[in-house]
Amino acid sequence: MVEEAKVLLLGSRFSMFGMRAKIALAEKGIKYEYMEEDLTNKSPLLQEMNPIHKKIPVLIHDGRPICESLIIVEYIDMVWHSNYPLLPSDSYHKAQARFWADFVDQKVYHASKRVWISEGDEQEVAKKDFLQSLKQLEWFLGDKPYFGGDTFGFVDVALIPFYCWFYTYETFGNFKVEEVCPKLISWAKRCMQKESVSETLADGNDVYEAVVDYKKKFISN
Amino acid sequence: MEDEIVLLDFWPSLFGARVRIALAEKGIKYDSKEEDLRSKSPLLLQMNPIYKQIPVLIHNGKPICDSLIVVQYIEDVWNDRNPLLPSAPYHRAQARFWADYVEKKIFELWSKVWTSKREEQEVAEKEFIEALKLLEDQLGDKTYFGGDNLGFVDIALVPYYGWFKAYETFGNLNIESECPKFNAWVKRCLQKESVSKSLPNQHKIYEFSVELRKKLGIESVGI
C-alpha cells in the first residue's frame, strides 16, 4: 500500500514561478507529488486551494495550501530549515535577498512579458527595461558565484527559471542577453550545473514553441 | 555600542507609516529624516539607488528598502518583543500572503479608484469594496488580522485608511456603511498608540489629497 503524499505541488510546465517551488523542493531533497494544471481549464482542486488568485504554483502540505511562489520558497526553507538553507541567517542579508527576489518580480518579470507580447516602439522600451533590470542584478551579483554568495540561495531560485525563457525573449526581441550581460549568463550556466536546476528548467525551444502557439491562439488578431 | 537607526520618510506616505508603526510596536528609538520627493536627497539616492523611494531604514549605516521588507527586518532583528508575525511556518506564510494581497491587489484597485474618470468610478469603487469585503472575511471574528495582537497584515493595511477616508469626499464611497467590520477594525487599531501616533492627521491627508488630485488633473465627483 502506498502512503498518501504529504507534499503536493500544483504547477504548470513552463511557469517560471512553478519552477521556483520545484527547485526549492529539489534542493531540500523533499519527495512530493506533482500535478500539472491546464491553465485554460483550472482544476477544482486549484480553485479550492487558491480561491483568491486561482494561480499556480500552490504547495499543499498536509492538506493546507500555501500560495505565491516566493512565499512558498520561504515556507519550504523554514519547514525544512536544516537541509541546505536558501535564505541567509543574518537579518540584513536576509532583507537584501528578499529585496532582490522582489526586484525579479517587480522589474524582470513585467518587462520580460512585454518583450514577447508587444511590438514596435513598445517592444523597444520593454527590451531596454528588461536588459536594464538584468544589468542591475549583475551589479548586485558582483564577483560572487551565486546571488546567495558561495552557495545557491533565495535570489538564485527566484531568477534562474527565467533563463529557460531567454531564448523566447531573444527571438521575439531580436537581441542576445549575453552581449549585454555576460556575467549573468556565466551565473546561469553555473546554476545549470546543479541537478535541482537542470532537471527543473524547461527546454528553451519548447518554451518558445509554446509561446508562439499561445500568441496565435490568444493574442494575434 | 548603541544602535544608530534612521528612517528616510515622507509624512503622508502610507508605506512610511507601516515602518513607523512597526518601530513603535517594538519600542525602537530612531531619527526621522523627512524627504522632499520632488528633490530627493543624496542620502536617499545613495541608500536606495534602485527605486529612489522612501521608506528606507538605515540601521548602523546599512540600508533596508521596501516597506514590507523593512517591517520583516524589524521583526527579525528585534525578535525579543511584540512579535508581528506568527512563529509557525504555515501561519507565517498566510500572514505574508495577505500582506502581499494588500500590497498588490488593494494597491491596484485603490489606484484605479483614485485615478478613475467619472464614468469608470462606479466600477472601480465596486471592485475595491469587494476586495475590502474579502479582507473582512479573512479578519473574521478576530480583534486584529494578527489575532489578539497587531500583526503584519494589520500594519500593511491600516495606513491606507486615511486615504480611503479622504477620498470619500471626492467619490461615492462610504467605507463605514459598506464595510462596517473593516471600519470597526480600523477603530480598534487607532486605539493603539503605535498606530495613532504613526498615522498623519486626517485633515492633513485630506488637504494633501486635494492638492495631489489638482496636480494630477483628476476631476472629483464632489458633493
CSV table of C-alpha atoms in Angstrom, one decimal:
chain,number,residue,atom,x,y,z
A,1,MET,CA,0.0,0.0,0.0
A,2,VAL,CA,1.4,3.4,-1.0
A,3,GLU,CA,1.4,6.1,1.7
A,4,GLU,CA,-0.5,9.3,0.7
A,5,ALA,CA,1.9,12.0,-0.4
A,6,LYS,CA,2.1,14.7,2.2
A,7,VAL,CA,3.5,17.3,-0.2
A,8,LEU,CA,1.7,18.1,-3.4
A,9,LEU,CA,2.7,20.8,-5.9
A,10,LEU,CA,0.3,22.3,-8.4
A,11,GLY,CA,2.2,23.8,-11.3
A,12,SER,CA,2.4,24.4,-15.0
A,13,ARG,CA,5.2,23.2,-17.3
A,14,PHE,CA,6.5,26.5,-18.5
A,15,SER,CA,5.8,28.7,-15.5
A,16,MET,CA,8.9,30.2,-14.0
A,17,PHE,CA,7.0,30.6,-10.7
A,18,GLY,CA,6.2,26.9,-10.5
A,19,MET,CA,9.9,26.2,-11.3
A,20,ARG,CA,11.0,28.2,-8.2
A,21,ALA,CA,9.0,25.8,-6.0
A,22,LYS,CA,10.3,22.7,-7.7
A,23,ILE,CA,13.9,23.9,-7.4
A,24,ALA,CA,13.5,24.6,-3.7
A,25,LEU,CA,11.9,21.2,-3.1
A,26,ALA,CA,14.7,19.5,-5.0
A,27,GLU,CA,17.4,21.5,-3.1
A,28,LYS,CA,15.9,20.2,0.1
A,29,GLY,CA,15.6,16.7,-1.1
A,30,ILE,CA,11.8,16.6,-0.4
A,31,LYS,CA,9.7,13.9,-2.0
A,32,TYR,CA,6.5,15.3,-3.4
A,33,GLU,CA,3.7,14.7,-5.9
A,34,TYR,CA,3.3,17.0,-8.8
A,35,MET,CA,0.1,17.9,-10.6
A,36,GLU,CA,0.3,19.7,-14.0
A,37,GLU,CA,-2.5,22.3,-14.3
A,38,ASP,CA,-4.2,23.2,-17.6
A,39,LEU,CA,-4.5,27.0,-17.0
A,40,THR,CA,-7.2,27.2,-19.6
A,41,ASN,CA,-9.2,24.7,-17.7
A,42,LYS,CA,-8.3,25.0,-14.0
A,43,SER,CA,-8.9,22.0,-11.8
A,44,PRO,CA,-11.5,22.1,-8.9
A,45,LEU,CA,-8.5,21.4,-6.6
A,46,LEU,CA,-6.7,24.6,-7.7
A,47,GLN,CA,-9.8,26.7,-7.4
A,48,GLU,CA,-10.4,25.3,-3.9
A,49,MET,CA,-6.7,25.7,-2.8
A,50,ASN,CA,-6.2,29.2,-4.3
A,51,PRO,CA,-9.6,30.8,-4.4
A,52,ILE,CA,-8.2,34.3,-4.3
A,53,HIS,CA,-5.9,34.3,-7.3
A,54,LYS,CA,-6.6,30.8,-8.8
A,55,LYS,CA,-3.0,30.7,-9.9
A,56,ILE,CA,-0.1,28.2,-9.7
A,57,PRO,CA,2.1,27.3,-8.0
A,58,VAL,CA,0.3,26.1,-5.0
A,59,LEU,CA,2.1,23.9,-2.4
A,60,ILE,CA,-0.3,21.7,-0.5
A,61,HIS,CA,1.4,20.5,2.7
A,62,ASP,CA,-0.5,18.1,5.0
A,63,GLY,CA,-3.7,19.3,3.2
A,64,ARG,CA,-3.0,23.0,3.7
A,65,PRO,CA,-2.3,25.3,0.8
A,66,ILE,CA,0.5,27.9,0.5
A,67,CYS,CA,0.3,30.2,-2.5
A,68,GLU,CA,2.6,32.7,-4.2
A,69,SER,CA,6.0,31.3,-5.3
A,70,LEU,CA,8.3,33.4,-3.1
A,71,ILE,CA,6.1,32.8,-0.1
A,72,ILE,CA,6.2,29.0,-0.9
A,73,VAL,CA,10.0,29.1,-1.2
A,74,GLU,CA,10.3,30.8,2.2
A,75,TYR,CA,7.9,28.3,3.7
A,76,ILE,CA,9.9,25.4,2.3
A,77,ASP,CA,13.1,27.0,3.7
A,78,MET,CA,11.5,27.5,7.1
A,79,VAL,CA,9.9,24.0,7.5
A,80,TRP,CA,13.0,22.1,6.2
A,81,HIS,CA,15.4,24.5,7.6
A,82,SER,CA,18.2,22.1,8.4
A,83,ASN,CA,18.7,20.9,4.8
A,84,TYR,CA,20.5,23.4,2.7
A,85,PRO,CA,19.3,26.9,3.8
A,86,LEU,CA,18.2,29.1,1.0
A,87,LEU,CA,17.9,32.4,3.0
A,88,PRO,CA,20.8,33.9,4.9
A,89,SER,CA,20.6,33.6,8.7
A,90,ASP,CA,21.8,37.2,9.1
A,91,SER,CA,18.8,39.7,9.2
A,92,TYR,CA,20.4,42.3,7.0
A,93,HIS,CA,21.4,39.8,4.2
A,94,LYS,CA,18.0,38.2,4.5
A,95,ALA,CA,16.4,41.6,3.8
A,96,GLN,CA,18.7,42.1,0.9
A,97,ALA,CA,17.8,38.6,-0.5
A,98,ARG,CA,14.0,39.4,-0.1
A,99,PHE,CA,14.6,42.8,-1.8
A,100,TRP,CA,16.3,41.4,-4.9
A,101,ALA,CA,13.8,38.4,-5.2
A,102,ASP,CA,11.0,41.0,-5.2
A,103,PHE,CA,13.0,43.0,-7.8
A,104,VAL,CA,12.9,40.0,-10.1
A,105,ASP,CA,9.1,40.0,-9.7
A,106,GLN,CA,8.6,43.8,-10.0
A,107,LYS,CA,11.1,44.6,-12.7
A,108,VAL,CA,12.4,41.5,-14.6
A,109,TYR,CA,9.1,39.7,-14.9
A,110,HIS,CA,6.9,42.6,-16.1
A,111,ALA,CA,9.5,43.8,-18.6
A,112,SER,CA,10.1,40.3,-20.0
A,113,LYS,CA,6.4,39.8,-20.6
A,114,ARG,CA,6.2,43.0,-22.6
A,115,VAL,CA,9.1,41.9,-24.7
A,116,TRP,CA,7.3,38.9,-26.2
A,117,ILE,CA,3.8,40.4,-26.1
A,118,SER,CA,4.3,43.9,-27.6
A,119,GLU,CA,5.7,45.1,-30.9
A,120,GLY,CA,7.3,48.2,-32.4
A,121,ASP,CA,8.2,51.1,-30.1
A,122,GLU,CA,6.6,49.4,-27.1
A,123,GLN,CA,8.8,46.4,-27.6
A,124,GLU,CA,11.9,48.5,-27.8
A,125,VAL,CA,11.0,50.1,-24.5
A,126,ALA,CA,10.4,46.7,-23.0
A,127,LYS,CA,13.7,45.4,-24.2
A,128,LYS,CA,15.5,48.3,-22.7
A,129,ASP,CA,13.7,47.9,-19.4
A,130,PHE,CA,14.4,44.1,-19.3
A,131,LEU,CA,18.1,44.4,-20.1
A,132,GLN,CA,18.4,47.3,-17.6
A,133,SER,CA,16.9,45.1,-14.9
A,134,LEU,CA,19.3,42.3,-15.7
A,135,LYS,CA,22.3,44.7,-15.5
A,136,GLN,CA,21.1,45.9,-12.1
A,137,LEU,CA,21.1,42.2,-11.0
A,138,GLU,CA,24.6,41.7,-12.4
A,139,TRP,CA,25.7,44.7,-10.3
A,140,PHE,CA,24.2,43.1,-7.2
A,141,LEU,CA,25.8,39.7,-8.1
A,142,GLY,CA,29.3,41.3,-8.3
A,143,ASP,CA,32.0,38.7,-8.1
A,144,LYS,CA,30.0,36.2,-6.2
A,145,PRO,CA,29.5,32.8,-7.8
A,146,TYR,CA,25.8,32.9,-6.7
A,147,PHE,CA,23.5,35.6,-5.5
A,148,GLY,CA,23.5,33.6,-2.3
A,149,GLY,CA,27.3,34.1,-2.0
A,150,ASP,CA,29.2,30.8,-2.1
A,151,THR,CA,26.1,28.8,-2.2
A,152,PHE,CA,22.9,28.8,-4.3
A,153,GLY,CA,20.2,30.8,-2.5
A,154,PHE,CA,16.9,32.6,-2.5
A,155,VAL,CA,17.6,35.1,-5.2
A,156,ASP,CA,19.2,32.4,-7.4
A,157,VAL,CA,16.0,30.3,-7.0
A,158,ALA,CA,13.9,33.4,-7.9
A,159,LEU,CA,15.8,34.3,-11.0
A,160,ILE,CA,17.1,31.1,-12.6
A,161,PRO,CA,13.8,29.9,-14.0
A,162,PHE,CA,13.7,32.9,-16.3
A,163,TYR,CA,16.9,31.5,-18.0
A,164,CYS,CA,14.8,29.0,-20.0
A,165,TRP,CA,12.7,31.9,-21.3
A,166,PHE,CA,15.7,33.9,-22.5
A,167,TYR,CA,15.6,32.2,-25.9
A,168,THR,CA,12.0,33.3,-26.3
A,169,TYR,CA,12.7,36.9,-25.3
A,170,GLU,CA,15.8,37.0,-27.6
A,171,THR,CA,14.0,35.6,-30.5
A,172,PHE,CA,10.9,37.9,-30.2
A,173,GLY,CA,13.1,40.9,-29.4
A,174,ASN,CA,16.0,40.2,-31.7
A,175,PHE,CA,18.8,40.6,-29.1
A,176,LYS,CA,21.2,38.5,-27.2
A,177,VAL,CA,21.3,38.7,-23.4
A,178,GLU,CA,25.0,37.5,-23.4
A,179,GLU,CA,26.1,40.6,-25.4
A,180,VAL,CA,24.8,42.9,-22.7
A,181,CYS,CA,25.0,40.8,-19.6
A,182,PRO,CA,27.8,38.2,-20.0
A,183,LYS,CA,28.3,37.8,-16.2
A,184,LEU,CA,24.7,36.9,-15.8
A,185,ILE,CA,24.9,34.2,-18.5
A,186,SER,CA,28.0,32.8,-16.7
A,187,TRP,CA,26.0,32.7,-13.5
A,188,ALA,CA,23.1,31.0,-15.2
A,189,LYS,CA,25.4,28.3,-16.7
A,190,ARG,CA,26.9,27.8,-13.3
A,191,CYS,CA,23.4,27.2,-11.9
A,192,MET,CA,22.5,24.8,-14.7
A,193,GLN,CA,25.3,22.5,-13.4
A,194,LYS,CA,23.1,21.9,-10.3
A,195,GLU,CA,20.8,18.9,-10.8
A,196,SER,CA,17.9,20.7,-9.0
A,197,VAL,CA,18.1,23.4,-11.7
A,198,SER,CA,18.9,21.3,-14.8
A,199,GLU,CA,16.2,18.8,-14.0
A,200,THR,CA,13.6,21.5,-13.4
A,201,LEU,CA,14.0,24.1,-16.1
A,202,ALA,CA,12.1,23.5,-19.3
A,203,ASP,CA,13.9,23.3,-22.6
A,204,GLY,CA,14.3,26.8,-24.1
A,205,ASN,CA,13.0,25.7,-27.5
A,206,ASP,CA,9.9,24.1,-26.0
A,207,VAL,CA,9.2,27.4,-24.2
A,208,TYR,CA,9.5,29.3,-27.4
A,209,GLU,CA,7.2,26.9,-29.4
A,210,ALA,CA,4.6,27.1,-26.6
A,211,VAL,CA,4.7,30.9,-26.6
A,212,VAL,CA,4.3,31.1,-30.4
A,213,ASP,CA,1.3,28.8,-30.0
A,214,TYR,CA,-0.2,30.9,-27.2
A,215,LYS,CA,0.2,34.1,-29.2
A,216,LYS,CA,-1.5,32.6,-32.2
A,217,LYS,CA,-4.4,31.3,-30.1
A,218,PHE,CA,-5.0,34.2,-27.6
A,219,ILE,CA,-3.2,37.3,-28.7
A,220,SER,CA,-2.9,37.8,-32.5
A,221,ASN,CA,-5.8,39.3,-34.4
B,1,MET,CA,27.5,50.2,21.2
B,2,GLU,CA,24.2,51.9,20.7
B,3,ASP,CA,22.3,51.2,17.5
B,4,GLU,CA,22.0,54.1,15.0
B,5,ILE,CA,18.6,54.0,13.3
B,6,VAL,CA,17.5,56.5,10.7
B,7,LEU,CA,14.2,56.4,8.8
B,8,LEU,CA,14.0,58.3,5.5
B,9,ASP,CA,10.4,59.1,5.3
B,10,PHE,CA,7.7,61.4,3.8
B,11,TRP,CA,4.8,62.3,6.2
B,12,PRO,CA,1.8,61.4,4.0
B,13,SER,CA,3.3,58.1,2.8
B,14,LEU,CA,1.3,55.0,3.8
B,15,PHE,CA,4.5,53.0,3.1
B,16,GLY,CA,6.4,55.1,5.6
B,17,ALA,CA,3.6,54.8,8.1
B,18,ARG,CA,4.0,51.0,8.0
B,19,VAL,CA,7.6,51.3,9.2
B,20,ARG,CA,6.7,53.9,11.8
B,21,ILE,CA,4.1,51.6,13.3
B,22,ALA,CA,6.5,48.6,13.4
B,23,LEU,CA,9.2,50.6,15.1
B,24,ALA,CA,6.7,52.0,17.6
B,25,GLU,CA,5.3,48.5,18.3
B,26,LYS,CA,8.9,47.3,19.1
B,27,GLY,CA,9.6,50.5,21.1
B,28,ILE,CA,12.6,51.4,19.0
B,29,LYS,CA,14.1,54.9,19.1
B,30,TYR,CA,15.1,56.4,15.8
B,31,ASP,CA,15.8,59.6,13.9
B,32,SER,CA,13.4,60.5,11.2
B,33,LYS,CA,14.6,62.4,8.1
B,34,GLU,CA,11.8,64.0,6.1
B,35,GLU,CA,12.4,63.7,2.3
B,36,ASP,CA,11.2,66.2,-0.3
B,37,LEU,CA,10.3,63.7,-3.1
B,38,ARG,CA,10.5,66.5,-5.7
B,39,SER,CA,14.1,67.0,-4.7
B,40,LYS,CA,15.5,63.7,-3.3
B,41,SER,CA,18.5,64.0,-1.0
B,42,PRO,CA,21.9,62.5,-2.0
B,43,LEU,CA,21.4,60.2,1.0
B,44,LEU,CA,18.2,58.7,-0.3
B,45,LEU,CA,19.7,58.3,-3.8
B,46,GLN,CA,22.7,56.6,-2.3
B,47,MET,CA,20.7,54.3,0.1
B,48,ASN,CA,18.0,53.3,-2.4
B,49,PRO,CA,19.7,53.6,-5.8
B,50,ILE,CA,17.3,51.1,-7.4
B,51,TYR,CA,13.9,52.7,-6.7
B,52,LYS,CA,15.0,56.0,-5.2
B,53,GLN,CA,11.9,55.8,-2.9
B,54,ILE,CA,11.1,56.0,0.8
B,55,PRO,CA,10.8,54.5,3.2
B,56,VAL,CA,14.4,53.5,3.8
B,57,LEU,CA,15.5,52.2,7.2
B,58,ILE,CA,19.2,52.8,7.8
B,59,HIS,CA,20.5,50.6,10.6
B,60,ASN,CA,24.1,51.3,11.6
B,61,GLY,CA,24.7,52.8,8.2
B,62,LYS,CA,23.2,49.9,6.2
B,63,PRO,CA,20.0,50.5,4.2
B,64,ILE,CA,16.9,48.3,4.0
B,65,CYS,CA,14.3,49.3,1.4
B,66,ASP,CA,10.7,48.4,0.6
B,67,SER,CA,8.2,48.9,3.4
B,68,LEU,CA,7.1,45.3,4.0
B,69,ILE,CA,10.7,44.1,3.8
B,70,VAL,CA,11.7,46.7,6.3
B,71,VAL,CA,8.9,45.6,8.6
B,72,GLN,CA,10.1,42.0,8.4
B,73,TYR,CA,13.6,43.1,9.0
B,74,ILE,CA,12.5,44.9,12.2
B,75,GLU,CA,10.7,41.7,13.2
B,76,ASP,CA,13.8,39.6,12.6
B,77,VAL,CA,16.2,41.9,14.5
B,78,TRP,CA,14.0,42.8,17.4
B,79,ASN,CA,12.5,39.4,17.8
B,80,ASP,CA,12.5,39.5,21.6
B,81,ARG,CA,9.3,41.6,21.9
B,82,ASN,CA,5.8,42.1,20.4
B,83,PRO,CA,6.0,39.6,17.6
B,84,LEU,CA,4.5,40.9,14.4
B,85,LEU,CA,4.5,37.6,12.5
B,86,PRO,CA,3.3,34.2,13.7
B,87,SER,CA,6.2,31.8,14.5
B,88,ALA,CA,4.5,28.7,12.9
B,89,PRO,CA,5.6,28.4,9.3
B,90,TYR,CA,2.1,27.9,7.9
B,91,HIS,CA,0.5,30.8,9.7
B,92,ARG,CA,3.6,32.9,8.8
B,93,ALA,CA,3.0,32.1,5.2
B,94,GLN,CA,-0.7,33.0,5.5
B,95,ALA,CA,0.2,36.4,7.0
B,96,ARG,CA,2.7,37.0,4.2
B,97,PHE,CA,0.1,36.0,1.6
B,98,TRP,CA,-2.5,38.5,2.9
B,99,ALA,CA,0.1,41.3,3.3
B,100,ASP,CA,1.1,40.6,-0.3
B,101,TYR,CA,-2.7,40.8,-1.3
B,102,VAL,CA,-2.8,44.2,0.3
B,103,GLU,CA,0.4,45.2,-1.4
B,104,LYS,CA,-0.7,44.1,-4.8
B,105,LYS,CA,-4.5,43.9,-5.1
B,106,ILE,CA,-5.6,46.7,-2.7
B,107,PHE,CA,-2.9,49.0,-4.2
B,108,GLU,CA,-4.0,48.1,-7.8
B,109,LEU,CA,-7.7,48.6,-7.1
B,110,TRP,CA,-7.2,51.6,-4.9
B,111,SER,CA,-5.1,53.3,-7.7
B,112,LYS,CA,-7.9,52.6,-10.1
B,113,VAL,CA,-10.5,54.2,-7.8
B,114,TRP,CA,-8.2,57.2,-7.1
B,115,THR,CA,-7.4,58.0,-10.7
B,116,SER,CA,-10.7,56.9,-12.3
B,117,LYS,CA,-12.6,59.2,-14.6
B,118,ARG,CA,-16.2,59.9,-13.6
B,119,GLU,CA,-17.7,57.2,-15.9
B,120,GLU,CA,-15.3,54.5,-14.6
B,121,GLN,CA,-15.6,55.5,-10.9
B,122,GLU,CA,-18.6,53.3,-10.1
B,123,VAL,CA,-17.0,50.1,-11.4
B,124,ALA,CA,-13.7,50.9,-9.8
B,125,GLU,CA,-15.4,51.6,-6.4
B,126,LYS,CA,-17.4,48.4,-6.6
B,127,GLU,CA,-14.3,46.2,-7.2
B,128,PHE,CA,-12.5,48.0,-4.4
B,129,ILE,CA,-15.3,47.4,-1.9
B,130,GLU,CA,-15.3,43.7,-2.9
B,131,ALA,CA,-11.6,43.4,-2.1
B,132,LEU,CA,-12.2,45.0,1.3
B,133,LYS,CA,-15.1,42.6,2.0
B,134,LEU,CA,-12.6,39.7,1.2
B,135,LEU,CA,-10.3,41.1,3.8
B,136,GLU,CA,-13.3,41.4,6.2
B,137,ASP,CA,-13.9,37.7,5.7
B,138,GLN,CA,-10.3,37.0,6.4
B,139,LEU,CA,-10.4,39.0,9.6
B,140,GLY,CA,-13.5,37.1,10.8
B,141,ASP,CA,-14.1,37.5,14.5
B,142,LYS,CA,-10.5,38.2,15.3
B,143,THR,CA,-9.6,41.5,17.0
B,144,TYR,CA,-6.8,42.1,14.6
B,145,PHE,CA,-5.6,40.2,11.5
B,146,GLY,CA,-2.7,39.2,13.7
B,147,GLY,CA,-5.1,37.7,16.2
B,148,ASP,CA,-5.1,39.2,19.7
B,149,ASN,CA,-2.3,41.5,18.8
B,150,LEU,CA,-1.5,43.8,15.9
B,151,GLY,CA,0.4,41.9,13.2
B,152,PHE,CA,2.0,42.1,9.8
B,153,VAL,CA,-1.3,42.3,7.8
B,154,ASP,CA,-2.7,45.0,10.2
B,155,ILE,CA,0.4,47.1,9.7
B,156,ALA,CA,0.3,46.6,5.9
B,157,LEU,CA,-3.3,47.7,5.7
B,158,VAL,CA,-4.2,50.3,8.3
B,159,PRO,CA,-2.2,53.2,6.8
B,160,TYR,CA,-4.5,53.1,3.8
B,161,TYR,CA,-7.4,54.2,6.0
B,162,GLY,CA,-6.6,57.9,6.0
B,163,TRP,CA,-6.5,57.9,2.2
B,164,PHE,CA,-9.8,55.9,1.9
B,165,LYS,CA,-11.4,58.4,4.3
B,166,ALA,CA,-10.1,61.4,2.4
B,167,TYR,CA,-11.4,60.0,-0.9
B,168,GLU,CA,-15.0,59.8,0.5
B,169,THR,CA,-15.5,63.5,-0.2
B,170,PHE,CA,-14.3,63.1,-3.8
B,171,GLY,CA,-16.3,60.0,-4.8
B,172,ASN,CA,-19.2,57.9,-3.8
B,173,LEU,CA,-17.5,55.7,-1.2
B,174,ASN,CA,-18.8,55.2,2.3
B,175,ILE,CA,-16.5,52.7,4.0
B,176,GLU,CA,-18.4,52.8,7.3
B,177,SER,CA,-21.7,51.7,5.8
B,178,GLU,CA,-20.3,49.4,3.1
B,179,CYS,CA,-17.6,47.7,5.2
B,180,PRO,CA,-18.7,48.0,8.9
B,181,LYS,CA,-16.4,45.2,10.1
B,182,PHE,CA,-13.4,46.8,8.4
B,183,ASN,CA,-14.4,50.2,9.9
B,184,ALA,CA,-14.6,48.6,13.4
B,185,TRP,CA,-11.2,47.0,12.9
B,186,VAL,CA,-9.7,50.4,12.0
B,187,LYS,CA,-11.1,52.0,15.1
B,188,ARG,CA,-9.5,49.3,17.2
B,189,CYS,CA,-6.2,49.8,15.5
B,190,LEU,CA,-6.4,53.6,16.1
B,191,GLN,CA,-6.8,53.0,19.8
B,192,LYS,CA,-3.2,51.7,19.8
B,193,GLU,CA,-0.7,54.4,20.4
B,194,SER,CA,1.8,52.8,17.9
B,195,VAL,CA,-0.9,53.4,15.2
B,196,SER,CA,-2.5,56.7,16.2
B,197,LYS,CA,1.0,58.3,16.6
B,198,SER,CA,2.3,57.0,13.3
B,199,LEU,CA,-0.6,58.0,11.0
B,200,PRO,CA,-0.7,61.5,9.8
B,201,ASN,CA,-3.6,63.8,10.9
B,202,GLN,CA,-6.7,63.0,8.9
B,203,HIS,CA,-7.3,66.6,7.9
B,204,LYS,CA,-3.7,67.0,6.6
B,205,ILE,CA,-4.2,63.8,4.5
B,206,TYR,CA,-7.4,65.3,3.1
B,207,GLU,CA,-5.7,68.6,2.2
B,208,PHE,CA,-2.8,66.7,0.7
B,209,SER,CA,-5.2,64.6,-1.4
B,210,VAL,CA,-6.9,67.7,-2.7
B,211,GLU,CA,-3.6,69.2,-3.8
B,212,LEU,CA,-2.4,65.9,-5.3
B,213,ARG,CA,-5.6,65.5,-7.3
B,214,LYS,CA,-5.3,69.0,-8.7
B,215,LYS,CA,-1.7,68.4,-9.7
B,216,LEU,CA,-2.6,65.1,-11.4
B,217,GLY,CA,-5.6,66.8,-13.1
B,218,ILE,CA,-8.1,64.3,-11.6
B,219,GLU,CA,-11.6,65.7,-11.5
B,220,SER,CA,-13.7,64.9,-8.5
B,221,VAL,CA,-17.4,63.9,-8.2
B,222,GLY,CA,-17.7,66.0,-5.1
B,223,ILE,CA,-20.9,67.0,-3.5
